Structure formats: C-alpha cells, structure tokens
Amino acid sequence: MNLTNYHSHTPYCDGRCNIEEFIATAIFWGFTSYGVSPHSPIPYTSSCNMLHERVEEYISEMNLLKQKYEGKIELYTGMEIDFFGEEWNTTIEYFRNMPLDYRIASVHFIPNQQGEYFDIDGNAHKFIKLVDTHFGGDIRYVVETYFETMRKMIEIGGYDFIGHPDKISMNASAYSPHITDSKWYKDIVHDYFKFIANKGVMLEVNTKAYKPHSYLFPNVQYFKYLKELNIPLVVNSDAHIPSLMKSGFREAYLLLKEAGYKNTMQLSMGKWVENPF
Ligand SMILES: [Zn+2]
Ligand SMILES: [Zn+2]
C-alpha cells in the first residue's frame, strides 16, 4: 500500500508548520504522494481561511517545492474550498481559474434560520454556545441544515472529493448525546450516502479526530453501507502539524478492511487511481 495524504494545513491558513516541514516528514515516513490543502479564501473575515492575497505565493511555493523534491515524493497543490451557496463554491470562476491539482469541497459554515452563516466546525464548547445563541437551541435544525448544505455542495460538482462528509456528528453529539442513534438522524445519513453514491463522487475518510475523540468522518458504523454503495474513498489526516500526518491511519485502514474495502484512492502522476491495501 502506498502511504498518501491529501488534506493538510500550513500557516497559509490555520496550520502551524510550514509546507517544507510537512514534506520532510512525509518523505521520512515513506509517503509516496502528498497534498497540501489550505482553507480557501472566503468572502467573510475568518482567521482560519487563507487570504486571497496569498494564493499566488502559495502556488509558486508549491511549484518550487515540486521541483526541489522531484523523484523523492509526488507533491500536489490542493485547496479545501468552502461553500456559501451559489455565490461562493468550487464552481465559481475564481476557483476554476486557480491552477490547482485537486479540490476538496467542505462545509464548515451553515446558515441559521435568518440566513446568516456561522462556523459550526469549532470545538464542542464553542459549538454548544453557537447553537444556543444563533440557532435558537434547535440542534435538529442545525443537523438538517448541515446535510442539506452538503447535498447542495455535492450536487454542483467542481471538486475531486468531499471533505469530512458527516463531521457534524461529533459536535451534534456533544450538544445532544446519542443524537446520531435517533431514527431521524440515521435516515438523513442513509439517504445522504445513497445520494452520494448516485452522484458517483469520491469521499474522504478523515482521521483527524480519531485519536483525540474516537471519531472518523464518515462514522465507522456506515463503512459497510458505503462499501455496499461502492463509494470510492480517500483516507486523509487533515493534519495541522506534521507529526499528526498519519494519525489514525492504521485504525482507519483496518476498519475499512473489515468493512470489505480492498483499496482506497490515490493520486499518481496526476490521476486518481486505486491504491490496494
Ligand atoms: Zn475541513
Ligand atoms: Zn481541513
């Protein structure tokens, strides 16, 4: 199996180590290909997102590093692109014209009952306060809106794969324990994955929260269902520091194997191909 990761963050957004430190670690651990994916610029002020003014610098740094490490590791210039409805998403000209090797489509912001967008990706404490302050304490509304927003984003295309496809499960469970076991929640998720299978798109298995919180996104309980639906997967760590680059990988691949998966997807010579494990 080739060791790969296409989801990581550097100081261009909210990551903590520069790109070259990630590359050095990736080479040391024997990764065959590696992708960097800053949080995209967005039309709002956000300390977690890359500034529009730095995009060019990011692309040229990646181009230089690709030359420098040629033959040692395949490097890919990616971006994790946020969705704010029709005006801001993977399909707008701004992102289509950006010379990226791949695009991740992710939802970190959802609109409340008044149509105002809020970041639902913060820690549990922040999230609970946010739901009470800006969503009228209606956690079911938050969950439904999250999956609706994901569907809208998936529907329009313009990306290579979907980032952390059910990440709301962790914060929603902090707000309302066992919410993911309720029938309405499970029905939403089942329909959602069926919709994804019909669209024929690729999903990420995000391992970032596995070690600290025992969560994988998508949740492990759906792995067998994903296999039944034949949804292609790419395993990523969403690392913000190099030492967490393969955190949760061993467990994730083991659980995927148990669910019947025999391969995940990887970039090789610029194309998405199967990576048997
Ligand atoms: Zn993300
Ligand atoms: Zn990320």
Short mmCIF file of C-alpha atoms and ligand atoms in Angstrom, two decimals:
data_model
loop_
_atom_site.label_atom_id
_atom_site.label_comp_id
_atom_site.label_asym_id
_atom_site.label_seq_id
_atom_site.Cartn_x
_atom_site.Cartn_y
_atom_site.Cartn_z
CA MET A 1 0.00 0.00 0.00
CA ASN A 2 1.25 3.47 -0.82
CA LEU A 3 1.14 5.93 2.06
CA THR A 4 -0.61 9.14 0.95
CA ASN A 5 -2.36 12.20 2.38
CA TYR A 6 -4.15 14.98 0.54
CA HIS A 7 -5.52 17.03 3.40
CA SER A 8 -3.16 19.20 5.46
CA HIS A 9 -2.96 22.78 6.67
CA THR A 10 0.01 25.13 6.94
CA PRO A 11 0.37 28.78 8.07
CA TYR A 12 -1.24 29.86 4.77
CA CYS A 13 -4.42 29.15 6.78
CA ASP A 14 -4.65 27.73 10.31
CA GLY A 15 -1.86 25.11 10.18
CA ARG A 16 1.19 25.51 12.37
CA CYS A 17 4.24 24.33 10.39
CA ASN A 18 5.48 25.36 7.00
CA ILE A 19 4.99 23.25 3.89
CA GLU A 20 8.58 22.06 3.73
CA GLU A 21 8.37 20.61 7.26
CA PHE A 22 5.36 18.57 6.15
CA ILE A 23 7.23 17.35 3.08
CA ALA A 24 10.33 16.37 5.09
CA THR A 25 8.16 14.33 7.47
CA ALA A 26 6.23 12.75 4.60
CA ILE A 27 9.47 11.64 2.94
CA PHE A 28 10.88 10.38 6.25
CA TRP A 29 7.77 8.23 6.81
CA GLY A 30 7.80 6.95 3.24
CA PHE A 31 4.76 8.73 1.80
CA THR A 32 4.69 8.35 -1.98
CA SER A 33 2.45 11.31 -2.68
CA TYR A 34 1.39 14.29 -0.63
CA GLY A 35 -1.08 17.15 -0.96
CA VAL A 36 -1.42 20.47 0.84
CA SER A 37 -4.92 21.95 1.13
CA PRO A 38 -5.27 25.41 2.70
CA HIS A 39 -8.75 26.54 3.71
CA SER A 40 -9.80 28.60 0.71
CA PRO A 41 -10.32 32.35 0.73
CA ILE A 42 -13.92 33.20 1.61
CA PRO A 43 -15.99 36.38 1.23
CA TYR A 44 -16.02 36.90 5.03
CA THR A 45 -13.39 37.66 7.64
CA SER A 46 -12.05 34.41 9.09
CA SER A 47 -8.81 33.70 10.91
CA CYS A 48 -8.88 30.06 9.71
CA ASN A 49 -9.04 30.82 5.98
CA MET A 50 -6.30 31.75 3.56
CA LEU A 51 -6.25 35.34 2.35
CA HIS A 52 -6.89 35.93 -1.33
CA GLU A 53 -3.65 37.97 -1.43
CA ARG A 54 -1.58 34.89 -0.53
CA VAL A 55 -2.88 32.46 -3.14
CA GLU A 56 -0.26 33.32 -5.74
CA GLU A 57 2.56 32.95 -3.21
CA TYR A 58 1.18 29.55 -2.17
CA ILE A 59 1.01 28.28 -5.76
CA SER A 60 4.58 29.44 -6.53
CA GLU A 61 5.97 27.95 -3.32
CA MET A 62 4.38 24.61 -4.23
CA ASN A 63 5.81 24.82 -7.76
CA LEU A 64 9.31 25.40 -6.37
CA LEU A 65 8.96 22.54 -3.87
CA LYS A 66 7.73 20.18 -6.60
CA GLN A 67 10.97 20.82 -8.48
CA LYS A 68 13.12 20.57 -5.38
CA TYR A 69 11.68 17.20 -4.29
CA GLU A 70 11.19 15.69 -7.74
CA GLY A 71 11.94 11.96 -7.66
CA LYS A 72 11.58 11.82 -3.88
CA ILE A 73 7.83 12.34 -3.50
CA GLU A 74 4.91 13.42 -5.69
CA LEU A 75 3.56 16.76 -4.46
CA TYR A 76 0.12 18.16 -5.20
CA THR A 77 -1.26 21.67 -4.82
CA GLY A 78 -4.72 21.42 -3.35
CA MET A 79 -7.28 23.59 -1.63
CA GLU A 80 -10.14 22.90 0.77
CA ILE A 81 -12.89 25.07 -0.68
CA ASP A 82 -15.75 26.39 1.44
CA PHE A 83 -19.35 26.54 0.31
CA PHE A 84 -21.59 29.59 0.71
CA GLY A 85 -24.40 28.84 -1.71
CA GLU A 86 -24.42 29.86 -5.35
CA GLU A 87 -22.10 32.84 -4.90
CA TRP A 88 -19.12 31.04 -3.38
CA ASN A 89 -18.26 27.45 -4.16
CA THR A 90 -15.99 25.11 -6.14
CA THR A 91 -17.64 26.03 -9.46
CA ILE A 92 -17.14 29.81 -9.46
CA GLU A 93 -14.64 31.19 -11.95
CA TYR A 94 -12.27 32.27 -9.18
CA PHE A 95 -11.59 28.66 -8.16
CA ARG A 96 -11.90 27.18 -11.64
CA ASN A 97 -9.14 29.51 -12.86
CA MET A 98 -6.82 28.73 -9.96
CA PRO A 99 -4.02 26.37 -11.09
CA LEU A 100 -4.75 23.67 -8.51
CA ASP A 101 -4.02 19.95 -8.84
CA TYR A 102 -7.12 18.97 -6.89
CA ARG A 103 -10.01 20.49 -4.96
CA ILE A 104 -11.67 19.37 -1.72
CA ALA A 105 -15.26 20.51 -1.17
CA SER A 106 -16.04 21.01 2.53
CA VAL A 107 -18.73 22.58 4.67
CA HIS A 108 -17.57 24.49 7.76
CA PHE A 109 -20.25 27.21 7.72
CA ILE A 110 -24.02 26.81 7.62
CA PRO A 111 -26.83 29.40 7.55
CA ASN A 112 -29.09 29.88 10.56
CA GLN A 113 -32.87 30.44 10.40
CA GLN A 114 -32.22 34.03 9.28
CA GLY A 115 -29.80 33.01 6.53
CA GLU A 116 -26.71 34.22 8.39
CA TYR A 117 -23.67 31.92 8.08
CA PHE A 118 -21.84 30.58 11.16
CA ASP A 119 -18.77 28.37 11.62
CA ILE A 120 -20.02 25.06 13.04
CA ASP A 121 -16.57 23.48 12.94
CA GLY A 122 -15.19 24.93 16.21
CA ASN A 123 -14.68 22.95 19.41
CA ALA A 124 -17.64 21.45 21.27
CA HIS A 125 -17.82 24.25 23.83
CA LYS A 126 -17.97 26.93 21.12
CA PHE A 127 -20.48 24.91 19.13
CA ILE A 128 -22.91 24.47 22.04
CA LYS A 129 -22.84 28.20 22.70
CA LEU A 130 -23.31 28.94 18.99
CA VAL A 131 -26.37 26.69 18.68
CA ASP A 132 -27.99 28.32 21.71
CA THR A 133 -27.11 31.87 20.67
CA HIS A 134 -27.65 31.84 16.92
CA PHE A 135 -29.76 28.78 16.09
CA GLY A 136 -32.36 29.10 18.85
CA GLY A 137 -31.10 25.90 20.50
CA ASP A 138 -32.53 23.87 17.62
CA ILE A 139 -29.93 21.16 17.13
CA ARG A 140 -32.15 19.23 14.73
CA TYR A 141 -32.32 22.31 12.50
CA VAL A 142 -28.50 22.53 12.61
CA VAL A 143 -28.06 18.86 11.65
CA GLU A 144 -30.66 19.02 8.86
CA THR A 145 -29.19 22.25 7.50
CA TYR A 146 -25.67 20.78 7.58
CA PHE A 147 -26.66 17.77 5.46
CA GLU A 148 -28.79 19.94 3.14
CA THR A 149 -25.82 22.27 2.62
CA MET A 150 -23.55 19.27 1.96
CA ARG A 151 -26.04 17.99 -0.64
CA LYS A 152 -26.18 21.35 -2.41
CA MET A 153 -22.39 21.48 -2.48
CA ILE A 154 -22.10 17.90 -3.76
CA GLU A 155 -24.77 18.50 -6.40
CA ILE A 156 -22.89 21.29 -8.17
CA GLY A 157 -19.57 19.42 -8.68
CA GLY A 158 -16.22 21.10 -9.42
CA TYR A 159 -14.23 19.11 -6.85
CA ASP A 160 -12.18 15.91 -6.60
CA PHE A 161 -13.59 14.66 -3.32
CA ILE A 162 -15.78 15.61 -0.36
CA GLY A 163 -14.06 16.58 2.91
CA HIS A 164 -15.15 15.04 6.27
CA PRO A 165 -18.63 14.13 4.97
CA ASP A 166 -20.51 13.87 8.29
CA LYS A 167 -18.36 15.94 10.61
CA ILE A 168 -21.40 17.45 12.33
CA SER A 169 -21.84 14.09 14.14
CA MET A 170 -19.15 14.98 16.67
CA ASN A 171 -20.37 18.44 17.70
CA ALA A 172 -24.04 17.46 17.45
CA SER A 173 -23.32 14.56 19.85
CA ALA A 174 -21.63 16.97 22.25
CA TYR A 175 -24.77 19.09 22.22
CA SER A 176 -27.16 16.15 22.42
CA PRO A 177 -25.59 12.79 23.39
CA HIS A 178 -26.70 9.81 21.24
CA ILE A 179 -28.33 12.10 18.69
CA THR A 180 -26.69 10.02 15.94
CA ASP A 181 -28.62 6.95 17.16
CA SER A 182 -32.03 8.56 16.66
CA LYS A 183 -34.08 7.31 13.73
CA TRP A 184 -34.45 10.69 12.02
CA TYR A 185 -30.66 11.25 12.13
CA LYS A 186 -29.86 7.79 10.72
CA ASP A 187 -32.48 8.23 7.98
CA ILE A 188 -30.87 11.51 6.92
CA VAL A 189 -27.40 9.93 6.77
CA HIS A 190 -28.57 6.83 4.88
CA ASP A 191 -30.35 8.97 2.26
CA TYR A 192 -27.34 11.25 2.07
CA PHE A 193 -24.89 8.43 1.30
CA LYS A 194 -27.32 6.98 -1.25
CA PHE A 195 -27.43 10.41 -2.91
CA ILE A 196 -23.61 10.50 -2.92
CA ALA A 197 -23.41 7.02 -4.49
CA ASN A 198 -25.81 8.10 -7.24
CA LYS A 199 -23.65 11.14 -7.94
CA GLY A 200 -20.64 8.81 -8.25
CA VAL A 201 -18.30 11.07 -6.29
CA MET A 202 -15.38 10.27 -4.04
CA LEU A 203 -15.47 10.72 -0.26
CA GLU A 204 -12.73 11.39 2.20
CA VAL A 205 -12.25 9.27 5.33
CA ASN A 206 -10.98 11.95 7.69
CA THR A 207 -8.89 10.58 10.58
CA LYS A 208 -8.13 13.85 12.38
CA ALA A 209 -10.48 13.26 15.32
CA TYR A 210 -9.83 9.54 15.73
CA LYS A 211 -7.02 9.68 18.30
CA PRO A 212 -8.39 12.54 20.43
CA HIS A 213 -12.14 11.82 20.16
CA SER A 214 -12.61 8.30 18.64
CA TYR A 215 -14.43 9.72 15.61
CA LEU A 216 -13.83 9.02 11.95
CA PHE A 217 -15.71 11.01 9.29
CA PRO A 218 -17.65 9.24 7.83
CA ASN A 219 -18.56 7.44 11.06
CA VAL A 220 -17.38 3.83 11.26
CA GLN A 221 -20.93 2.50 11.60
CA TYR A 222 -21.51 3.47 7.93
CA PHE A 223 -18.39 1.86 6.44
CA LYS A 224 -20.22 -1.36 5.43
CA TYR A 225 -23.02 0.67 3.89
CA LEU A 226 -20.51 2.77 1.92
CA LYS A 227 -18.97 -0.44 0.62
CA GLU A 228 -22.40 -1.75 -0.42
CA LEU A 229 -22.94 1.50 -2.28
CA ASN A 230 -19.47 1.18 -3.84
CA ILE A 231 -18.40 4.68 -2.87
CA PRO A 232 -14.69 5.31 -3.57
CA LEU A 233 -12.73 6.64 -0.59
CA VAL A 234 -9.52 8.53 0.06
CA VAL A 235 -8.01 8.37 3.59
CA ASN A 236 -6.67 11.71 4.87
CA SER A 237 -5.43 13.01 8.22
CA ASP A 238 -6.34 16.73 7.91
CA ALA A 239 -3.07 17.37 9.79
CA HIS A 240 -2.23 20.84 11.08
CA ILE A 241 1.21 19.70 12.28
CA PRO A 242 3.50 17.14 10.55
CA SER A 243 3.63 14.69 13.48
CA LEU A 244 -0.14 14.04 13.03
CA MET A 245 0.23 13.29 9.32
CA LYS A 246 -0.75 9.63 9.66
CA SER A 247 -2.63 9.83 12.95
CA GLY A 248 -5.48 7.31 12.93
CA PHE A 249 -4.42 5.78 9.59
CA ARG A 250 -3.71 2.29 10.91
CA GLU A 251 -7.10 2.05 12.62
CA ALA A 252 -8.97 3.57 9.67
CA TYR A 253 -7.46 1.16 7.13
CA LEU A 254 -8.14 -1.78 9.44
CA LEU A 255 -11.79 -0.77 9.86
CA LEU A 256 -12.13 -0.27 6.10
CA LYS A 257 -10.71 -3.73 5.52
CA GLU A 258 -13.23 -5.19 7.98
CA ALA A 259 -16.00 -3.44 6.05
CA GLY A 260 -14.85 -5.14 2.84
CA TYR A 261 -12.80 -2.40 1.21
CA LYS A 262 -9.75 -3.64 -0.67
CA ASN A 263 -8.48 -0.32 -1.92
CA THR A 264 -8.71 3.42 -1.46
CA MET A 265 -7.87 6.14 -3.98
CA GLN A 266 -4.59 7.98 -4.52
CA LEU A 267 -3.11 10.49 -6.91
CA SER A 268 -0.45 9.02 -9.14
CA MET A 269 1.09 11.02 -11.98
CA GLY A 270 -1.76 13.49 -11.54
CA LYS A 271 -4.56 10.93 -11.87
CA TRP A 272 -6.81 9.35 -9.24
CA VAL A 273 -6.13 5.61 -9.25
CA GLU A 274 -6.81 2.69 -6.91
CA ASN A 275 -4.39 2.07 -4.07
CA PRO A 276 -4.76 -1.56 -2.89
CA PHE A 277 -4.11 -2.32 0.76
ZN ZN B 1 -12.27 20.92 6.95
ZN ZN B 2 -9.08 20.67 6.74
#
